[in-house]
Amino acid sequence: MARRPPSFVCQNCGAVYGRWQGKCDSCGEWNTIAEENAAAIIAPGPGRPPRKGRKFALEPLAGESPEAPRLASGIAEFDRVTGGGFVRGSVLLVGGDPGIGKSTLLIQAAASLARAGQRSVYISGEEAIAQVRLRAGRLGLSAAPVELAAETSVEDIVATLSEGKTPRLVVVDSIQTMWTDAVESAPGTVSQVRSAAQVLIRYAKRSGAAVILVGHVTKDGQIAGPRVVEHMVDAVLSFEGEGPHQFRILRAIKNRFGPTDEIGVFEMTGAGLAEVANPSELFLSERDLGTPGTAVFAGIEGTRPLLVEMQALVAPTSLGTPRRAVVGWDPSRLSMVLAVLEAHCGVRLSGHDVYLNVAGGLRIQEPAADLAAAAALVSSLTNAPLPPDAVYFGEVSLSGVVRPVGQTPLRLKEAQKLGFTRAVLPEAARGEVNEPGLTLAPVGILANLVADVASRGSESGRGVAKLRRQDG
Ligand code: TYD
Ligand code: MG
């Protein structure tokens, strides 16, 4: 039989080349291309006769399908993100940076199910049994009847799990450590990860067990290796958090059985991950009251309102091209808001560096944050603190008009609940709502808000200058 030529596969994006090269043309990464033996994963060679196909019945699109049976994990924030629990026979990929808390979350979920009398299995390919036990002990979960193994061969895992009662949950930590006999490449390579995942996915579909695969992400935020698994699994969840913060956010990136806009919020404590039922309180807990450059945004994440502080710093630059840096928000939206401020509101920012940060490590995706961002920016530029009891939301159009956004009543209710007394919102939303205890300050065009903020600035700006002089 003719020897198949070697193939070179990019370990970042999975592109295949006939020869080695330093840079992947497909994703632009350097030194990610490695030789892999693809022979074993390519279907019948010239020597083998093609298999005669088996006939199957075709089904109409309309018809009765039983509602996907779900199994609630018992961790409400987790269930919120999956859309109500683990679906039988489904495969879930949980990605995140090393050390973010994936293993902690999943051992907690496995223990919670096991305690509820469901068979749950935790397979660690990264840690020894003793290490997993140590963590479980620290979390106070030692008594939960989770079945534990430290294994990396998917054939062995499937053979073991196929015996006895089908588990309801199987956690595989992590997919990068798994390997299959069917492929010759080293564990962690694209073809190994893909083939190992295929074996586990087939097992899930056949047995009806819910399988969770853990995947580590690379520096650019993509799930390495598992990126090629993303399209094979039913749901992809990403576990995120900023290093120094104790908050952890679980977000659905893809979900065949539920929403993708819900987030689950956790706090890393000495006793593992604790659910945060009211994230607004947490995100506002370390607020610098009355500092210029901060505005509270009344946002919505999925079905839940979420108040979060947006912080801006606008400072004179010494660079030819001023810096624009943003953490937790879309850089192109920041550019847009800056352009509108320059073009329609008479705010000169070309000589200033601009930094924008969403407090607490949260990532905001709503355009409704435009107004809060603009308020924070102008507040910083004019050194005018915004009223500490006000929330802001509204989308800013390129013409400088403040446009209405969805879910106004929900945003206002949350603001009122957390003790805010004033809401700055789009003019068009005025008639829509009436939240007792909240003073509404509608704005029609962004220029009006800028004028408002700047007029507060002249006073307090002088105040700050006086204070400094006294200090000196
Ligand atoms: P881990 O779940 O091992 O992360 P991953 O599997 O994503 O790599 O979590 C490791 C971090 O979590 C580690 O830095 C310590 C911290 N941690 C706590 O703060 N409290 C705890 O109870 C546990 C178990 C871990
Ligand atoms: Mg881990």
XYZ file of C-alpha atoms and ligand atoms in Angstrom:
498
model
C 0.000 0.000 0.000
C 1.386 3.410 -0.947
C 2.579 5.485 1.972
C 0.443 8.521 2.489
C 2.422 11.780 2.484
C 2.625 13.488 5.859
C 0.281 16.379 6.459
C 0.991 19.509 8.438
C -1.812 20.846 10.567
C -2.081 24.268 12.206
C -2.638 23.642 15.928
C -4.548 26.885 16.241
C -7.111 26.744 13.459
C -6.793 23.242 11.999
C -5.768 24.280 8.458
C -3.903 21.484 6.624
C -0.767 22.030 4.499
C 1.297 19.741 2.285
C 4.572 20.973 3.735
C 5.795 22.728 6.847
C 5.810 26.494 6.997
C 6.475 28.995 9.748
C 3.276 30.976 9.498
C -0.258 29.720 9.034
C -1.816 31.474 6.020
C -5.250 30.785 7.354
C -5.138 32.298 10.848
C -1.870 34.221 10.682
C -0.328 32.561 13.756
C 3.404 31.768 13.802
C 4.927 28.392 14.720
C 1.615 26.626 15.109
C 2.048 24.119 12.275
C 3.017 20.587 13.263
C 3.321 17.340 11.363
C 0.486 14.928 11.997
C -0.195 11.525 10.597
C -3.628 11.868 9.089
C -3.719 8.353 7.605
C -5.691 6.889 10.465
C -8.508 9.394 10.375
C -9.023 9.327 6.630
C -11.672 6.856 5.490
C -11.054 3.645 3.433
C -7.774 3.450 1.565
C -7.369 2.013 -1.922
C -6.904 -1.524 -0.549
C -10.213 -1.564 1.389
C -13.547 -2.092 -0.371
C -16.157 0.596 0.304
C -18.713 -0.415 2.955
C -22.222 -1.126 1.710
C -24.522 1.507 3.239
C -27.311 0.688 5.680
C -30.801 1.956 4.807
C -32.536 4.291 7.224
C -35.946 5.937 7.384
C -36.349 9.603 6.485
C -38.567 11.658 8.771
C -40.830 14.640 8.067
C -39.916 17.991 9.576
C -43.226 18.171 11.413
C -43.818 15.603 14.095
C -43.818 14.849 17.751
C -40.470 15.120 19.486
C -40.378 14.673 23.204
C -39.077 17.790 24.954
C -35.352 17.403 25.503
C -35.218 15.888 28.976
C -33.078 18.034 31.172
C -31.282 17.398 34.351
C -30.862 20.430 36.579
C -27.386 20.636 38.075
C -28.643 22.140 41.313
C -26.408 25.162 40.721
C -28.913 27.801 39.632
C -26.416 30.081 37.875
C -25.096 27.123 35.861
C -28.611 26.029 34.895
C -29.493 29.559 33.838
C -26.673 29.508 31.274
C -27.368 26.018 29.915
C -31.054 26.885 29.613
C -32.361 24.743 32.442
C -29.872 21.960 32.993
C -27.910 19.296 31.149
C -29.699 17.708 28.202
C -29.556 13.919 27.931
C -27.102 12.706 25.327
C -25.672 16.176 24.786
C -22.086 17.319 24.865
C -21.066 20.571 26.477
C -17.670 22.216 26.103
C -16.566 24.458 28.971
C -13.648 26.670 27.976
C -11.597 29.098 30.001
C -8.113 30.209 31.015
C -6.077 27.834 33.149
C -6.744 28.495 36.836
C -10.053 30.269 36.297
C -11.986 27.571 38.166
C -13.304 25.119 35.566
C -12.363 22.027 37.558
C -13.801 23.579 40.713
C -17.120 24.398 39.035
C -17.464 20.970 37.462
C -16.574 18.956 40.553
C -19.199 21.032 42.361
C -21.755 20.260 39.638
C -20.852 16.551 39.639
C -21.146 16.414 43.429
C -24.462 18.221 43.382
C -25.924 15.687 40.929
C -24.423 12.732 42.773
C -25.989 13.943 45.999
C -29.333 14.072 44.228
C -28.966 10.363 43.507
C -27.793 10.598 39.869
C -24.753 8.634 38.797
C -22.034 11.128 37.976
C -18.489 10.404 36.896
C -15.508 12.756 36.961
C -12.536 11.819 34.796
C -9.407 13.841 35.300
C -6.675 13.704 32.698
C -4.700 16.492 34.319
C -4.673 15.794 38.015
C -4.017 12.690 40.036
C -6.862 11.223 42.079
C -5.244 12.512 45.257
C -5.295 16.077 43.937
C -8.946 15.867 42.952
C -9.758 14.417 46.367
C -7.839 17.188 48.069
C -9.855 19.819 46.218
C -13.133 18.025 46.932
C -12.161 17.868 50.592
C -11.473 21.579 50.657
C -14.870 22.189 49.079
C -16.577 19.959 51.643
C -17.726 17.555 48.944
C -15.908 14.396 50.047
C -19.132 12.684 51.077
C -20.784 13.079 47.651
C -20.862 9.731 45.780
C -19.021 10.984 42.663
C -17.142 8.248 40.803
C -13.608 9.356 40.121
C -10.842 8.267 37.740
C -7.574 9.644 36.422
C -7.537 8.358 32.836
C -6.664 9.686 29.405
C -7.520 6.942 26.917
C -10.995 7.547 25.491
C -11.395 3.890 24.475
C -10.748 2.813 28.075
C -13.111 5.497 29.351
C -15.950 4.492 27.033
C -15.416 0.797 27.796
C -15.569 1.475 31.532
C -18.597 3.745 31.342
C -20.513 1.336 29.120
C -20.635 -1.146 32.008
C -23.394 -0.921 34.573
C -25.954 1.843 34.922
C -25.518 4.678 32.431
C -24.143 7.752 34.183
C -26.252 10.892 33.889
C -23.204 13.143 33.860
C -19.643 12.514 32.732
C -17.067 15.273 33.197
C -13.893 14.937 31.107
C -11.203 17.315 32.379
C -9.666 18.210 29.931
C -10.170 17.286 26.270
C -6.572 18.299 25.494
C -5.244 15.455 27.641
C -7.415 12.780 25.997
C -6.122 10.495 23.277
C -7.440 7.731 21.062
C -5.706 4.671 19.583
C -7.176 5.513 16.194
C -4.781 8.408 15.614
C -1.019 8.320 15.894
C -0.387 11.988 16.732
C 0.525 13.116 20.227
C -2.201 14.066 22.733
C -3.164 17.715 22.474
C -2.730 17.929 18.695
C -5.684 18.931 16.576
C -6.305 15.478 15.135
C -6.096 13.816 18.573
C -8.414 16.343 20.171
C -10.869 16.048 17.311
C -10.864 12.254 17.238
C -11.014 11.874 21.015
C -13.931 14.292 21.123
C -15.655 12.304 18.372
C -15.422 9.116 20.417
C -16.850 10.826 23.504
C -19.607 12.531 21.497
C -20.591 9.202 19.960
C -20.694 7.728 23.456
C -22.956 10.547 24.685
C -25.418 10.181 21.803
C -25.516 6.415 22.128
C -25.838 6.175 25.894
C -27.856 9.289 26.696
C -25.335 10.492 29.269
C -24.587 14.224 29.332
C -20.871 14.719 28.708
C -18.976 17.866 29.687
C -15.610 18.455 28.061
C -13.228 20.947 29.634
C -11.023 22.941 27.254
C -8.230 25.417 27.897
C -8.111 28.592 25.870
C -5.145 30.282 24.245
C -3.975 33.834 24.742
C -6.222 35.232 22.014
C -9.307 33.895 23.727
C -9.922 31.066 21.304
C -10.270 27.588 22.692
C -7.057 25.941 21.496
C -7.481 22.611 19.852
C -11.039 22.530 21.181
C -11.739 25.284 18.699
C -12.007 22.478 16.184
C -14.385 20.770 18.608
C -16.685 23.783 18.960
C -18.808 22.887 15.949
C -19.069 19.243 17.008
C -20.565 19.813 20.451
C -24.088 20.926 21.363
C -23.114 23.845 23.535
C -20.002 25.888 24.232
C -19.715 27.743 27.512
C -16.923 30.100 28.340
C -15.798 30.686 31.907
C -14.277 34.124 32.285
C -12.943 36.454 34.916
C -10.288 39.062 35.463
C -7.272 37.821 37.378
C -7.478 39.941 40.556
C -11.284 39.919 40.742
C -13.123 37.214 42.557
C -16.002 37.272 40.064
C -16.327 34.540 37.496
C -18.751 34.751 34.622
C -20.106 31.752 32.769
C -21.357 32.659 29.321
C -22.931 30.559 26.565
C -21.249 31.074 23.191
C -23.261 28.421 21.418
C -26.259 26.495 22.694
C -28.383 24.131 20.643
C -30.906 23.757 23.457
C -31.124 27.176 25.034
C -30.336 30.874 24.968
C -26.870 32.283 24.328
C -27.311 35.641 25.995
C -27.632 34.530 29.614
C -24.710 34.798 31.997
C -24.095 33.043 35.276
C -22.170 34.935 37.922
C -20.021 33.251 40.560
C -17.641 34.390 43.216
C -14.465 32.404 43.961
C -14.339 31.946 47.711
C -12.232 29.845 50.036
C -14.919 27.185 49.793
C -15.177 27.068 46.026
C -17.462 28.918 43.664
C -20.430 30.598 45.272
C -23.435 31.652 43.211
C -24.144 35.345 42.988
C -27.879 35.759 42.751
C -27.813 39.545 42.569
C -24.781 40.501 40.474
C -25.575 44.235 40.404
C -24.866 44.475 44.129
C -21.542 42.747 43.599
C -20.480 44.846 40.624
C -21.322 48.083 42.411
C -19.879 47.074 45.768
C -16.522 48.754 45.270
C -17.776 51.971 43.778
C -15.836 55.226 44.050
C -18.713 57.514 44.856
C -18.460 60.983 43.439
C -15.275 60.516 41.402
C -15.243 62.171 37.978
C -15.289 59.719 35.095
C -17.590 57.064 36.477
C -21.164 56.379 35.421
C -23.479 53.527 36.350
C -24.910 51.722 33.340
C -28.291 50.015 33.741
C -27.784 47.041 31.438
C -29.466 43.763 30.600
C -27.692 40.428 30.344
C -30.035 37.850 28.899
C -33.231 38.165 30.880
C -31.619 39.756 33.907
C -30.936 43.427 34.608
C -27.386 44.211 35.600
C -26.023 47.493 36.904
C -22.347 48.049 36.347
C -19.957 50.959 36.646
C -18.249 52.336 33.542
C -15.016 54.171 34.251
C -13.370 56.628 31.884
C -10.112 58.496 32.003
C -9.520 61.324 29.523
C -6.075 62.838 29.902
C -3.941 65.193 27.740
C -1.627 63.164 25.558
C 2.025 63.554 24.744
C 1.758 61.241 21.751
C 1.201 62.200 18.121
C -1.600 59.650 17.896
C -3.559 59.642 21.143
C -4.232 56.314 22.817
C -7.674 54.733 22.830
C -7.861 51.769 25.175
C -10.946 49.884 26.271
C -11.507 46.924 28.580
C -14.860 45.176 28.692
C -16.516 47.010 25.827
C -16.379 47.071 22.034
C -13.506 49.337 20.845
C -15.375 50.273 17.691
C -18.332 51.530 19.752
C -15.937 53.664 21.797
C -14.553 55.155 18.566
C -18.089 55.872 17.438
C -19.080 57.591 20.675
C -15.875 59.684 20.554
C -16.604 60.682 16.961
C -20.158 61.738 17.851
C -18.881 63.737 20.833
C -16.424 65.561 18.537
C -18.779 66.089 15.617
C -22.056 66.959 17.328
C -21.293 68.025 20.885
C -18.294 70.301 20.509
C -16.062 68.077 22.641
C -12.428 68.177 21.539
C -10.723 64.886 22.240
C -8.018 64.721 19.587
C -5.385 65.942 22.069
C -6.367 63.423 24.746
C -5.707 59.810 25.557
C -8.937 57.954 26.305
C -9.269 54.904 28.536
C -12.555 53.135 29.212
C -13.027 50.276 31.628
C -16.026 48.245 32.700
C -15.622 47.603 36.426
C -15.481 44.102 37.833
C -14.175 42.374 34.711
C -17.566 42.230 33.015
C -17.826 42.355 29.226
C -20.713 44.462 27.909
C -22.124 43.888 24.448
C -25.184 46.136 24.420
C -25.242 49.372 22.399
C -27.383 50.705 25.264
C -24.121 51.410 27.087
C -23.342 54.311 24.701
C -24.961 56.924 26.919
C -23.218 55.762 30.099
C -19.884 55.659 28.274
C -20.402 59.169 26.890
C -21.381 60.487 30.329
C -18.298 58.924 31.930
C -16.015 60.325 29.210
C -17.356 63.877 29.456
C -17.330 63.676 33.246
C -13.644 62.770 33.197
C -12.746 65.400 30.604
C -14.473 68.226 32.496
C -13.516 66.836 35.910
C -17.189 66.855 36.879
C -18.426 63.998 39.061
C -21.793 62.660 37.944
C -24.557 62.415 40.541
C -23.817 59.181 42.435
C -27.486 58.225 42.591
C -28.054 58.223 38.803
C -28.060 55.422 36.244
C -27.583 55.875 32.482
C -28.691 53.915 29.440
C -29.451 54.657 25.792
C -28.005 54.090 22.362
C -26.323 56.990 20.599
C -26.807 57.277 16.845
C -24.227 58.733 14.479
C -26.322 61.895 14.228
C -26.015 62.451 17.982
C -29.601 61.451 18.776
C -30.183 59.285 21.858
C -32.207 56.301 20.686
C -34.505 54.146 22.804
C -33.434 50.662 23.870
C -35.394 47.619 24.977
C -36.429 46.524 28.472
C -36.644 50.006 29.987
C -38.985 48.999 32.863
C -36.691 46.145 33.901
C -33.645 48.431 33.971
C -35.471 51.049 36.029
C -36.847 48.524 38.499
C -33.345 47.203 39.188
C -31.994 50.752 39.634
C -34.778 51.575 42.058
C -34.211 48.338 43.963
C -30.554 49.212 44.483
C -31.292 52.660 45.846
C -30.761 54.844 42.785
C -33.103 57.818 42.559
C -32.488 59.172 39.080
C -32.341 57.673 35.602
C -30.890 59.381 32.534
C -32.564 57.703 29.575
C -33.676 58.275 25.971
C -36.388 60.883 25.449
C -38.514 58.351 23.578
C -38.753 56.139 26.661
C -40.357 58.871 28.766
C -43.986 57.917 28.178
C -43.222 54.218 28.476
C -42.526 54.028 32.170
C -43.419 55.210 35.580
C -41.218 53.825 38.314
C -42.124 55.366 41.673
C -39.121 56.713 43.552
C -37.125 57.390 40.396
C -36.749 60.821 38.823
C -36.482 60.467 35.072
C -34.143 62.742 33.166
C -34.826 62.087 29.484
C -32.274 63.237 26.893
C -33.137 63.681 23.237
C -29.694 64.516 21.860
C -26.276 63.744 23.289
C -25.233 67.422 23.170
C -27.768 68.211 25.927
C -26.260 65.618 28.252
C -22.775 66.960 27.523
C -23.906 70.507 28.340
C -25.474 69.266 31.582
C -22.369 67.443 32.724
C -20.033 70.262 31.717
C -22.074 72.823 33.660
C -21.536 70.785 36.826
C -17.859 70.646 35.909
C -17.073 74.340 36.143
C -17.941 74.343 39.867
C -16.382 71.157 41.053
C -13.459 71.604 38.666
C -12.599 74.782 40.566
C -13.183 72.914 43.805
C -10.557 70.378 42.919
C -8.079 73.075 41.903
C -8.597 74.876 45.231
C -8.042 71.674 47.186
C -4.776 71.080 45.390
C -3.582 74.571 46.090
C -4.318 74.129 49.766
C -2.374 70.873 49.807
C 0.641 72.514 48.166
P -9.274 25.286 39.094
O -10.672 24.825 39.229
O -8.212 24.279 39.345
O -9.030 25.973 37.693
P -9.001 25.344 36.205
O -9.524 23.961 36.299
O -9.847 26.266 35.402
O -7.587 25.405 35.760
O -9.138 26.536 40.083
C -7.905 26.931 40.490
C -7.935 28.248 41.204
O -9.051 28.447 42.024
C -6.729 28.308 42.087
O -5.999 29.462 41.719
C -7.238 28.406 43.467
C -8.644 28.836 43.331
N -9.549 28.236 44.323
C -10.089 29.004 45.327
O -9.836 30.191 45.440
N -10.937 28.419 46.231
C -11.248 27.101 46.161
O -12.030 26.615 46.994
C -10.671 26.316 45.112
C -10.958 24.854 44.994
C -9.839 26.919 44.216
Mg -8.465 22.209 35.931
